[in-house]
Tab-separated table of C-alpha atoms in Angstrom:
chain	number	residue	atom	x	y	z
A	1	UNK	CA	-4.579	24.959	22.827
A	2	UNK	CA	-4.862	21.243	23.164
A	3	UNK	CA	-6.172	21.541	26.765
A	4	UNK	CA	-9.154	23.423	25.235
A	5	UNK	CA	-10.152	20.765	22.691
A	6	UNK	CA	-9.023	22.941	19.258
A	7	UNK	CA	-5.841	22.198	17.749
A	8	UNK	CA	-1.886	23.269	18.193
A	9	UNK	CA	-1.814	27.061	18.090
A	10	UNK	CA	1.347	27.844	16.553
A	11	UNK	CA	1.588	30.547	19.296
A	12	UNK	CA	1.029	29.454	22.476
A	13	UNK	CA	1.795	32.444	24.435
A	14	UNK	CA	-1.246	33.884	23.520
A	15	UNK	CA	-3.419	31.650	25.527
A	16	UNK	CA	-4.163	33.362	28.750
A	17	UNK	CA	-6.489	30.652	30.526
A	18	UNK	CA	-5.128	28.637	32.953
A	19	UNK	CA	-4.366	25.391	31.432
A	20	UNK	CA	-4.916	23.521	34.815
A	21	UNK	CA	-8.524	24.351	34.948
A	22	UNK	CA	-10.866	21.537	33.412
A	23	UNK	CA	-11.942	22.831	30.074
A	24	UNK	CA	-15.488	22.074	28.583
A	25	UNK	CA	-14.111	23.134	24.842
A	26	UNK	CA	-15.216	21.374	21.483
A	27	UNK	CA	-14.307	21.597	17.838
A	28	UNK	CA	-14.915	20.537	14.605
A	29	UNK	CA	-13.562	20.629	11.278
A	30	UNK	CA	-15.155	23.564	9.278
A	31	UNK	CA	-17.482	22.246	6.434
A	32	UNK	CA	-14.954	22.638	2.941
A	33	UNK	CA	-11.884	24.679	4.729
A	34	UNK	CA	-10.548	21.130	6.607
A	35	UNK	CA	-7.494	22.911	7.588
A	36	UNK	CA	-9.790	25.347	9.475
A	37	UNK	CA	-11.294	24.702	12.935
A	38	UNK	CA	-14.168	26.823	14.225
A	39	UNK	CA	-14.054	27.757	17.835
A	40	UNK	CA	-17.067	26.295	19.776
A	41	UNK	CA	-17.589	28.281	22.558
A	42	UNK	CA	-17.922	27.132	26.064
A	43	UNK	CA	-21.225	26.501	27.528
A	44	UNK	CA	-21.570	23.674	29.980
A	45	UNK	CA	-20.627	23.747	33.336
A	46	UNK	CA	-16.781	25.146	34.417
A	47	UNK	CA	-16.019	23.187	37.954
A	48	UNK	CA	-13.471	25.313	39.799
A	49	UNK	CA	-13.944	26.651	43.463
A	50	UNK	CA	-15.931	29.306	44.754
A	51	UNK	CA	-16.084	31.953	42.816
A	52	UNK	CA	-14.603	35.349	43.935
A	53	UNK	CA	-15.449	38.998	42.662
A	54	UNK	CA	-12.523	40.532	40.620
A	55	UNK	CA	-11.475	44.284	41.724
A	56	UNK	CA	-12.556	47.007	40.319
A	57	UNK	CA	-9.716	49.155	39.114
A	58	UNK	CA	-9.647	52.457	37.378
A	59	UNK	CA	-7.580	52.693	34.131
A	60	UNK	CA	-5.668	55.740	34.200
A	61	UNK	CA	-4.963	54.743	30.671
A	62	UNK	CA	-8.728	55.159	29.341
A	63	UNK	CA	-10.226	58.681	28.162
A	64	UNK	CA	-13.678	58.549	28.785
A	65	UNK	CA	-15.091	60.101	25.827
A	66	UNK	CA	-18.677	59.241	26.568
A	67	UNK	CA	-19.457	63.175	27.335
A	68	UNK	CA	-18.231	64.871	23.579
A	69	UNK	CA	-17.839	68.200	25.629
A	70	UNK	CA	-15.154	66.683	27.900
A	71	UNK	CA	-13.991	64.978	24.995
A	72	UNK	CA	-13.433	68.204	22.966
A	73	UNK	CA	-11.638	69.922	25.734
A	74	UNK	CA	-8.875	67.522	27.152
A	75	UNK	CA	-7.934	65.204	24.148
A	76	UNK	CA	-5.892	67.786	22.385
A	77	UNK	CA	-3.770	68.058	25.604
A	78	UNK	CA	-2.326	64.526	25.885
A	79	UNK	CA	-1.891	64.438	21.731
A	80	UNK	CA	-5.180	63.027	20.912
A	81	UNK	CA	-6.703	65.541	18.965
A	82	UNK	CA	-7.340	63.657	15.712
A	83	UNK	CA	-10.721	62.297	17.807
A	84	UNK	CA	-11.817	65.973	17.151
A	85	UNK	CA	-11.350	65.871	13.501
A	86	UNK	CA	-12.968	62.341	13.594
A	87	UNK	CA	-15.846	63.751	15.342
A	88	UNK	CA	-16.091	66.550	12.509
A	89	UNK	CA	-15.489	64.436	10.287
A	90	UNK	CA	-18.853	62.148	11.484
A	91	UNK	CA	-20.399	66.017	11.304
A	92	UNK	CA	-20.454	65.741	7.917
A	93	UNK	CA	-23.171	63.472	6.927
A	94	UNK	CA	-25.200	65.067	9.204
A	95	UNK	CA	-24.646	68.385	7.695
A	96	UNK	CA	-24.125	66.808	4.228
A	97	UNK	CA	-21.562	68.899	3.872
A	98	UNK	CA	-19.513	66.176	1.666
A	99	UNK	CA	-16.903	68.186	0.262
A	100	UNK	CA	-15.486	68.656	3.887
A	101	UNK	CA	-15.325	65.375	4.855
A	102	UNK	CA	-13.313	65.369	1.973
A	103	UNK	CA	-11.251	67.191	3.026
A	104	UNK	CA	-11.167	66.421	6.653
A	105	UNK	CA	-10.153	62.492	5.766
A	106	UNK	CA	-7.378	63.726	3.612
A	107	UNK	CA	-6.279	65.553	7.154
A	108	UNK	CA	-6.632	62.760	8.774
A	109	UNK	CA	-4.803	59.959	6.505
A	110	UNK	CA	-1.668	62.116	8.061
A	111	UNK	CA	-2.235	61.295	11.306
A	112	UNK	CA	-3.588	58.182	11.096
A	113	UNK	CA	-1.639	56.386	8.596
A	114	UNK	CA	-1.948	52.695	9.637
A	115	UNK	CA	-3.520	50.941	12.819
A	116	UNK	CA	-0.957	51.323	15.174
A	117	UNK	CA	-0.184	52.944	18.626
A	118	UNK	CA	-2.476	52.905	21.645
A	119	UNK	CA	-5.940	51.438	21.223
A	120	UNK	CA	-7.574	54.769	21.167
A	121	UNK	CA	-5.177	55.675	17.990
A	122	UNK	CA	-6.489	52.454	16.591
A	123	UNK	CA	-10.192	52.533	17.000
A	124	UNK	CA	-9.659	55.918	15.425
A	125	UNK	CA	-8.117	54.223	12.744
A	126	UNK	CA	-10.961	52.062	11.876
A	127	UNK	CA	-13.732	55.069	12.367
A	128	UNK	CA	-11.609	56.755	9.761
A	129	UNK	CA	-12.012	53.975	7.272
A	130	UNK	CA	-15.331	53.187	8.138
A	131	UNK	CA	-16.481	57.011	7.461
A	132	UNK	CA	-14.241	57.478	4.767
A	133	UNK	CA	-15.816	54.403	2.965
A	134	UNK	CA	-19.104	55.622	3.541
A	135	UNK	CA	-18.206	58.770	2.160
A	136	UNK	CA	-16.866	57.292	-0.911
A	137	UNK	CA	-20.276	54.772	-1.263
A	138	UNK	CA	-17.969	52.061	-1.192
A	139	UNK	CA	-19.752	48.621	-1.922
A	140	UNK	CA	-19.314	45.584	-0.113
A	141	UNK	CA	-18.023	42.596	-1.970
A	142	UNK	CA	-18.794	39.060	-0.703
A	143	UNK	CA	-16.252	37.803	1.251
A	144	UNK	CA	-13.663	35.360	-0.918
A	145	UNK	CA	-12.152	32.282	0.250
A	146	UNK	CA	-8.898	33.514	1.292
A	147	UNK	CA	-10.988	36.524	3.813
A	148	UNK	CA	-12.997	33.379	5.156
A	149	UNK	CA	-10.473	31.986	6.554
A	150	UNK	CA	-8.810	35.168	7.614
A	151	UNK	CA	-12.078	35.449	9.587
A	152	UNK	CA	-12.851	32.013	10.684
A	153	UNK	CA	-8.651	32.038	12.161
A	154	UNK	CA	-9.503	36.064	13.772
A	155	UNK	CA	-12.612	34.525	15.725
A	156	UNK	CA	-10.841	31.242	16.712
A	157	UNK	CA	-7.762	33.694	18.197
A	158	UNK	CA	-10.319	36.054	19.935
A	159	UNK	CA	-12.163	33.145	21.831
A	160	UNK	CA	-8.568	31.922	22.708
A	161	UNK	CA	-7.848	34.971	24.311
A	162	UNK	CA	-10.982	36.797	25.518
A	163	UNK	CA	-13.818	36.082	27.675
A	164	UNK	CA	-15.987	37.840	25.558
A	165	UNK	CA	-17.081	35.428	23.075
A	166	UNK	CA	-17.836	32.839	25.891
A	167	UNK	CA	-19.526	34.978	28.121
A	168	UNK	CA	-22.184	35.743	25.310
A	169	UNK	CA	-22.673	32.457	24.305
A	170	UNK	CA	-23.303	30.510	27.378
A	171	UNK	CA	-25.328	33.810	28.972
A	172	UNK	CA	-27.591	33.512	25.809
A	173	UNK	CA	-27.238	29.636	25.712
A	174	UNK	CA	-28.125	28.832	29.232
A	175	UNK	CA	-31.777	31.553	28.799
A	176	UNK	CA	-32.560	29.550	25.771
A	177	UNK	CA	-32.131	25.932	27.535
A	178	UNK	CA	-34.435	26.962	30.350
A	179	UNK	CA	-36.901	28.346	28.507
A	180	UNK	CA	-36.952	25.650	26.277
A	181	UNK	CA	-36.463	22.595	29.078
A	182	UNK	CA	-38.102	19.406	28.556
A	183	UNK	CA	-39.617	19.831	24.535
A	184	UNK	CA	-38.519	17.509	22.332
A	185	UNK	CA	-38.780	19.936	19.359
A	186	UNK	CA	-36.918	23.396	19.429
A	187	UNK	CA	-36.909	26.127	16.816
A	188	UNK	CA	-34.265	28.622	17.210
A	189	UNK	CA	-34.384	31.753	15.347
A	190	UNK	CA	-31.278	33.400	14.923
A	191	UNK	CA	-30.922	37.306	13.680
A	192	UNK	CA	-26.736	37.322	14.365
A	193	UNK	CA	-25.595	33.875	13.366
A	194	UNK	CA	-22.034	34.685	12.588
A	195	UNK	CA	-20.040	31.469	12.411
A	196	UNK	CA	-22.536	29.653	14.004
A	197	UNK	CA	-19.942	27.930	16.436
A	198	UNK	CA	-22.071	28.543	19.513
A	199	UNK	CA	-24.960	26.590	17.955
A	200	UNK	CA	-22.452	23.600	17.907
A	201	UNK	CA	-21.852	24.606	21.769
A	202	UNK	CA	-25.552	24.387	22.157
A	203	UNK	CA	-25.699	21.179	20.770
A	204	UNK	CA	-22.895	20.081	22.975
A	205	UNK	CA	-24.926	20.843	26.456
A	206	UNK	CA	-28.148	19.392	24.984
A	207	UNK	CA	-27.094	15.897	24.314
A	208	UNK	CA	-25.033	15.927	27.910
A	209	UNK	CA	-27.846	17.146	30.044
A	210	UNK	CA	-30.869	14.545	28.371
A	211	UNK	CA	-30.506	11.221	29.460
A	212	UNK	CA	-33.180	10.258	27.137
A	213	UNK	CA	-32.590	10.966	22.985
A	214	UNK	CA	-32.113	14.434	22.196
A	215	UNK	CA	-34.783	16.390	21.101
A	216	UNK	CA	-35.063	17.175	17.295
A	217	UNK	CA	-33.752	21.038	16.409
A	218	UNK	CA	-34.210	23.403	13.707
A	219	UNK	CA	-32.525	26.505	13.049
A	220	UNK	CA	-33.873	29.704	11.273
A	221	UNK	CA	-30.907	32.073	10.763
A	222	UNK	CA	-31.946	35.521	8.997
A	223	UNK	CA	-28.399	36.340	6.921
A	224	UNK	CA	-27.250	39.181	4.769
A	225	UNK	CA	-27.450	38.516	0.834
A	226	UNK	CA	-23.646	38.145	0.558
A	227	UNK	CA	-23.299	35.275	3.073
A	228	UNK	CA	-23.950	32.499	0.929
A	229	UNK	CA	-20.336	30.878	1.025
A	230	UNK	CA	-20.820	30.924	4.798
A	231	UNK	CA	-23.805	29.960	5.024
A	232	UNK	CA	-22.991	26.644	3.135
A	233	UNK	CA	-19.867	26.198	5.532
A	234	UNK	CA	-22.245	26.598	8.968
A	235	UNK	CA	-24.569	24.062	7.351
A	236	UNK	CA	-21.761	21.480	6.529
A	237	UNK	CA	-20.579	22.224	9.783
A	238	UNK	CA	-23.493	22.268	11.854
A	239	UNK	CA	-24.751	18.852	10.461
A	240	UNK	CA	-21.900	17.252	11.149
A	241	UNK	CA	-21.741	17.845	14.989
A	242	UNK	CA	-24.881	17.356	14.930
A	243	UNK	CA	-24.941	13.693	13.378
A	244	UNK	CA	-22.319	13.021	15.534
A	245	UNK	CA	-24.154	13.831	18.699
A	246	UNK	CA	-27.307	12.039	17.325
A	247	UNK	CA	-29.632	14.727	17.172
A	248	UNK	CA	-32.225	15.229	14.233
A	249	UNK	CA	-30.745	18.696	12.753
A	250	UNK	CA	-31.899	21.294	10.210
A	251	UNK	CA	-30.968	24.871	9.218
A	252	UNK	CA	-32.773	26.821	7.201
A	253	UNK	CA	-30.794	30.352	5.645
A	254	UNK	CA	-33.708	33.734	5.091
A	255	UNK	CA	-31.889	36.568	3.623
A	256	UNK	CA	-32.401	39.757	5.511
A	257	UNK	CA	-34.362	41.094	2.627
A	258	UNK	CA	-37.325	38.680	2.522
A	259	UNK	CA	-37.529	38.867	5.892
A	260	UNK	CA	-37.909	42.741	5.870
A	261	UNK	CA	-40.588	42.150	3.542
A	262	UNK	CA	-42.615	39.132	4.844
A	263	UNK	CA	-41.279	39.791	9.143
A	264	UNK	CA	-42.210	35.974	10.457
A	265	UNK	CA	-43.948	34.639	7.231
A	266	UNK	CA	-40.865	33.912	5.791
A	267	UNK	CA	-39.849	31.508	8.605
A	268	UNK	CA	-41.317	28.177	8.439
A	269	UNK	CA	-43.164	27.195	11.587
A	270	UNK	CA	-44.193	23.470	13.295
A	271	UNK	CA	-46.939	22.692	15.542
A	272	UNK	CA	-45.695	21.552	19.017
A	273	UNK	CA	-41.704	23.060	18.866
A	274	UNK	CA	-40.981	25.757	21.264
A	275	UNK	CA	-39.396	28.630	20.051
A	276	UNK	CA	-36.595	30.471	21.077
A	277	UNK	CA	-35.427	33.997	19.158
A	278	UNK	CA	-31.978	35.354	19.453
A	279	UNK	CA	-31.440	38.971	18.777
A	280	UNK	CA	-28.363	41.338	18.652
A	281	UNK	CA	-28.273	45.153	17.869
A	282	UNK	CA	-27.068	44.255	13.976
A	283	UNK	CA	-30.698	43.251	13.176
A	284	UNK	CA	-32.331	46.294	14.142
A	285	UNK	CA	-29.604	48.564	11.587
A	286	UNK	CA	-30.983	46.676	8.619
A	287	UNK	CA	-34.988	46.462	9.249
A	288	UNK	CA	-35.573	48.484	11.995
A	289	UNK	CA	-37.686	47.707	15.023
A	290	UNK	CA	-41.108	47.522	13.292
A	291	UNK	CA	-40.867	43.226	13.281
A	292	UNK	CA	-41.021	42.995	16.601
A	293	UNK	CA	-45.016	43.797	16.789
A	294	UNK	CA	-44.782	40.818	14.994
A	295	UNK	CA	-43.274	38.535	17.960
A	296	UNK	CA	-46.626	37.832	19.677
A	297	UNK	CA	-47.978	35.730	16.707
A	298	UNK	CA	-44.737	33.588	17.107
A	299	UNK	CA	-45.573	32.734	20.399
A	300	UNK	CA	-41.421	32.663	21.124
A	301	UNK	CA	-40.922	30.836	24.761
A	302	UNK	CA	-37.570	33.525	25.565
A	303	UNK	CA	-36.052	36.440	23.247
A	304	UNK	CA	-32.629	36.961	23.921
A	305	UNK	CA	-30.656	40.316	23.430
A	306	UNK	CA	-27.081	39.833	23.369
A	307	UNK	CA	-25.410	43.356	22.945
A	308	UNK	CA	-22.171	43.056	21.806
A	309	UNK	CA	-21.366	46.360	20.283
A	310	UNK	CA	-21.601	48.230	23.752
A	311	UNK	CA	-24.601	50.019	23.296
A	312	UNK	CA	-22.959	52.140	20.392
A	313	UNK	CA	-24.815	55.087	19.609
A	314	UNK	CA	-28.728	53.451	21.416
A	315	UNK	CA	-31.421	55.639	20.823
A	316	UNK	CA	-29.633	57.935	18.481
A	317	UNK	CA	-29.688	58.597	14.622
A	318	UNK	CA	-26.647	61.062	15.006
A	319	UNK	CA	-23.269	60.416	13.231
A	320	UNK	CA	-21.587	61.909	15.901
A	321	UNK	CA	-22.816	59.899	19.050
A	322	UNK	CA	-22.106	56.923	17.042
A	323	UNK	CA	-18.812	57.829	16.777
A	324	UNK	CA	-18.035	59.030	20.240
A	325	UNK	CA	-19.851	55.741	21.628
A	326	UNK	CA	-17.989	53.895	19.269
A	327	UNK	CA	-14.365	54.880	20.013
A	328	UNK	CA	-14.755	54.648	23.838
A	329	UNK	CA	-16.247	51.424	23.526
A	330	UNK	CA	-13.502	49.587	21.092
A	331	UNK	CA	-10.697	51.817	22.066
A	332	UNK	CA	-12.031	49.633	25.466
A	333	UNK	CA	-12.418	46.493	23.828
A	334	UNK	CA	-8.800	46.360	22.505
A	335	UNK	CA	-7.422	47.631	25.994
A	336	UNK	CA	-8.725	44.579	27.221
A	337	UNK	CA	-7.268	42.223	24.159
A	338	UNK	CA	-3.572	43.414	25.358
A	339	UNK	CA	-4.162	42.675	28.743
A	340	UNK	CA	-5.553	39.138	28.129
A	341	UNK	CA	-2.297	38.975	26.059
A	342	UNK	CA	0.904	38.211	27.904
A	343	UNK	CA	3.210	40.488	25.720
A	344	UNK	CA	0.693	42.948	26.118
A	345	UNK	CA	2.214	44.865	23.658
A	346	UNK	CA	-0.862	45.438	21.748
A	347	UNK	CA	0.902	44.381	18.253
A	348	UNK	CA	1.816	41.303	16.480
A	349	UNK	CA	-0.163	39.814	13.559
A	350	UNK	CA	-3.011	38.008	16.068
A	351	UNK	CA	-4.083	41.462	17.133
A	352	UNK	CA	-4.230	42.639	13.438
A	353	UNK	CA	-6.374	39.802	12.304
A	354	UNK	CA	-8.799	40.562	15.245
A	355	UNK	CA	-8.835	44.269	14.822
A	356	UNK	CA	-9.026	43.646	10.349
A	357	UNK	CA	-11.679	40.371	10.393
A	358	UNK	CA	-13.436	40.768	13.905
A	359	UNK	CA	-13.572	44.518	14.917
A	360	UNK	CA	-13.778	46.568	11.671
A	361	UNK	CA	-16.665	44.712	10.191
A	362	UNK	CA	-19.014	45.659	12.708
A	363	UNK	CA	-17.317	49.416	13.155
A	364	UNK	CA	-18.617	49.413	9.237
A	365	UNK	CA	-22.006	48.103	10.326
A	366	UNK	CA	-22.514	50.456	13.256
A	367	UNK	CA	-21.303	53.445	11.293
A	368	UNK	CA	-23.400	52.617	8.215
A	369	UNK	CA	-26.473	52.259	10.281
A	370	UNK	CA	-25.983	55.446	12.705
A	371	UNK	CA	-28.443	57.295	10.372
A	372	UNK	CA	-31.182	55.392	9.996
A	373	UNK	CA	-34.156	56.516	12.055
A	374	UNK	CA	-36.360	53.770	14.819
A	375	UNK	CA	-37.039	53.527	18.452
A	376	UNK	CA	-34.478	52.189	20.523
A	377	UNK	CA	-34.482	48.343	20.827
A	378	UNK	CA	-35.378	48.081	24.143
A	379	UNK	CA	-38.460	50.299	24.238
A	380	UNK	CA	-39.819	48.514	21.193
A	381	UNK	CA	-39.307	45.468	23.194
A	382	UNK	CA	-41.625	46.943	25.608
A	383	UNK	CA	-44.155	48.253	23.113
A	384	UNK	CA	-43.918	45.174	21.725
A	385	UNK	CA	-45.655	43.695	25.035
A	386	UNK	CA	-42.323	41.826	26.108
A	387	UNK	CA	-41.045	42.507	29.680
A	388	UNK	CA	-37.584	41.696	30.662
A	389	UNK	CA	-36.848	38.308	32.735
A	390	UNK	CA	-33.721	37.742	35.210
A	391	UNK	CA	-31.291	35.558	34.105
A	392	UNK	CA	-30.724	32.416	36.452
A	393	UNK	CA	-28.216	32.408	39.610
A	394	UNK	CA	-26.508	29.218	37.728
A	395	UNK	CA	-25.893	31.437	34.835
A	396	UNK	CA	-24.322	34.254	37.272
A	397	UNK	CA	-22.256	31.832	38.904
A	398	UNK	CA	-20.859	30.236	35.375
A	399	UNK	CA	-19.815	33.925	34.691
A	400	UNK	CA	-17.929	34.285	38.018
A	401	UNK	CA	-16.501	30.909	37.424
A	402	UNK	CA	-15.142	32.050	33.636
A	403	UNK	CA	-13.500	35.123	35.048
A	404	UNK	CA	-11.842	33.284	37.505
A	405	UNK	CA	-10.065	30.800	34.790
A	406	UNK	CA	-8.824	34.136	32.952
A	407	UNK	CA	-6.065	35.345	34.419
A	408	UNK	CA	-6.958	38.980	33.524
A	409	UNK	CA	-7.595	41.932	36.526
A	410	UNK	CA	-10.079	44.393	35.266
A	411	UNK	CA	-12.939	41.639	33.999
A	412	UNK	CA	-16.084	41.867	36.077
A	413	UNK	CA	-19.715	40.683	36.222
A	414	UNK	CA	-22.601	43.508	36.838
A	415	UNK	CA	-26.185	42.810	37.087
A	416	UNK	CA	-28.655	45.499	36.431
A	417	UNK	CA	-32.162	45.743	35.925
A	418	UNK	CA	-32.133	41.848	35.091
A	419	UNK	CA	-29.576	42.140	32.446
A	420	UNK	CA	-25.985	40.748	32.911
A	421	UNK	CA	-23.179	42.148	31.625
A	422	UNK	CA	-19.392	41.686	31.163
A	423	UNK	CA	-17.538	45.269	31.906
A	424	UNK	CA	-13.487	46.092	31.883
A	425	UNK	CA	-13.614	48.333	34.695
A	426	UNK	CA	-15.743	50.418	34.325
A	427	UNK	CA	-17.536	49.658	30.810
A	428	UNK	CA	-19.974	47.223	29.627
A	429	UNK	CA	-18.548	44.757	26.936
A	430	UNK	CA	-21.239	42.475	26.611
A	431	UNK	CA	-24.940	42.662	27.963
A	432	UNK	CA	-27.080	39.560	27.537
A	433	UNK	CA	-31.043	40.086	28.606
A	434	UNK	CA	-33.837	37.368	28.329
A	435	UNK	CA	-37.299	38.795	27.742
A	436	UNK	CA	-41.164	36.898	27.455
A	437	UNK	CA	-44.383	37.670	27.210
């Protein structure tokens, strides 16, 4: 990986770009864990030729399960009928018939013992554990230091390897420079912060597109109660690059709870910055929609949407759509992991790390949250008095240009109503849109 700016991966072969393309790649040493390197993903400019469209191929491979009907009928045949006992299973807590879900997970520890087998068998897998944990009312303990860096290595291996990570973060990046072009103060408020490596990308492409002094930049990330070790590590991080680039820096960390109690008066605010909010579907699980009646008093320049999660279970409070959703779109997701993977084998200890410290979390967060009642994110958008913007040709033509540098059939770039997305074949991976007032 030294031709993309990180260190030596101890397994090389798992690098599909193509090593001959100029890479735009940074890195940085992760706050305390200084054996650790965050990924910062791409964002400024990838020179290659023309770009050219890949072709659209059909995966005989993939059961569309987006119809639970079709689902029910042919996925017995071809030795996949476990998805109907997950689907009962999910049945449950609408039903609240408890004592059968019981019973139904004991069924289904038989047949799915460990996460192994075709990526169907595996997403199954972690719906399984995700319900069954629910079922139990199994708490969530802060992540120690040893599952850090599980997490931190999981992310740094799925950037490696994927265009996924990238495309999100320069689609979402390049909205927010626009919008925010030529102020010397910008407030960014982030509702899915993660790592915060593509904040450090951001950085990157602001000090090497000003030819005067970088504006000054302050970050409002809204973070779950039980992130305070990572928050400290994005901070130490963060500042860092940031000194290093010469750009006045400051983060501050709102837990998700004092937000959902004072919406936009627990975010400190400065005369003159423009503002830029970031939004993902994770936000809307733990507060709802309601905040966004709120966004008008901000006065935000762009709100980004990046949907990472494929749309699981939009518009719905049932278990069962969440579910269905759910297991086409990851049993997707890791199809595409063992094709960006030269063994493609769809095993090995890299996959389990993204599957255990990537994947599963957010399975958890979209299962927990399939209940919980609110309008869909998009028409509270609307409501909201926000109406959806196009995102720029340059920011089209940086996607083409990624897809070309991964060597991986089956990637491909679809526009549609303004929002661009990143499908395999036939399903939407990522969809970034860019909305104003």
């Amino acid at each position: 990986m030294r031709e993309l700016g990180l260190h030596d991966d101890p397994n090389p072969e798992f690098n599909s770009f193509d090593s001959t393309q100029p890479s735009s790649f940074v890195a940085t040493d992760f706050g305390l864990l200084s054996d650790i390197n965050i990924p910062i993903q791409p964002y400024t400019t990838i020179t290659t030729s023309t770009p050219a469209s890949l072709t659209l191929t059909h995966n005989p491979n993939t059961i569309d399960i987006s119809d639970a009907d079709h689902l029910n009928t042919n996925t017995t045949a071809v030795g996949f009928d476990f998805v109907d006992e997950l689907i009962r299973l999910a049945e449950c807590f609408e039903t609240h018939s408890l004592q059968l879900g019981h019973v139904i997970v004991a069924r289904l520890n038989q047949r799915l013992r460990s996460p192994t087998g075709k990526p169907l068998q595996r997403a199954a897998f972690y719906f399984k554990e995700a319900l069954h944990s629910l079922l139990t009312g199994s708490t969530h303990l802060p992540a120690n230091s040893s599952e850090i860096i599980h997490t931190i290595k999981a992310h740094k291996t799925f950037s490696s390897i994927s265009p996924i990570p990238m495309f999100s973060t320069f689609t979402a990046n390049q909205a927010v420079l626009e919008a925010l072009d030529g102020s010397t103060h910008l407030h960014l408020i982030d509702f899915d912060i993660s790592l915060g490596g593509h904040w450090a990308s951001f950085m990157k492409e602001l000090s090497d597109s000003r030819n005067l002094a970088p504006p000054a930049l302050r970050v409002s990330a809204i973070i779950p109660e039980d992130y305070t070790a990572e928050s400290r590590l994005i901070r130490e991080n963060l500042t860092h690059f940031a000194r290093d680039l010469n750009i006045s820096f400051d983060i501050e960390f709102i837990h998700i709870r004092t937000f959902e109690y004072l919406s936009f008066k627990s975010i400190k605010f400065v005369d003159g910055e423009k503002v830029a909010v970031l939004l993902s579907p994770a936000i809307f699980r733990h507060v709802g929609t309601g905040f966004l009646n709120d966004l008008r008093r901000v006065s935000p320049n762009v709100v980004v949407h990046v949907d990472i999660e494929g749309q699981m279970g939009l518009g719905t409070t049932s278990y069962r759509q969440a579910v269905i959703d759910g297991l086409e779109f990851y049993s997707t997701l890791l199809e595409s992991l063992e094709a960006a993977n030269f063994n493609g084998a769809g095993g090995g200890d890299w996959m389990r790390k993204i599957e255990t410290f990537v994947l599963y979390p957010k399975i958890v967060e979209g299962v927990e949250g399939a209940g919980r009642r609110g309008t869909a994110w998009r028409e509270a958008l609307v409501a909201a008095g926000l109406r959806q913007v196009g995102l720029s040709q340059f920011a089209e033509f940086q996607a083409e240009c990624l897809l070309r540098r991964v060597q991986v059939r089956g990637f491909h770039v679809v526009k549609r109503q303004a929002e661009m997305m990143l499908c395999w074949h036939d399903r939407p991976l990522v969809a970034t849109s860019a909305w104003r007032f």
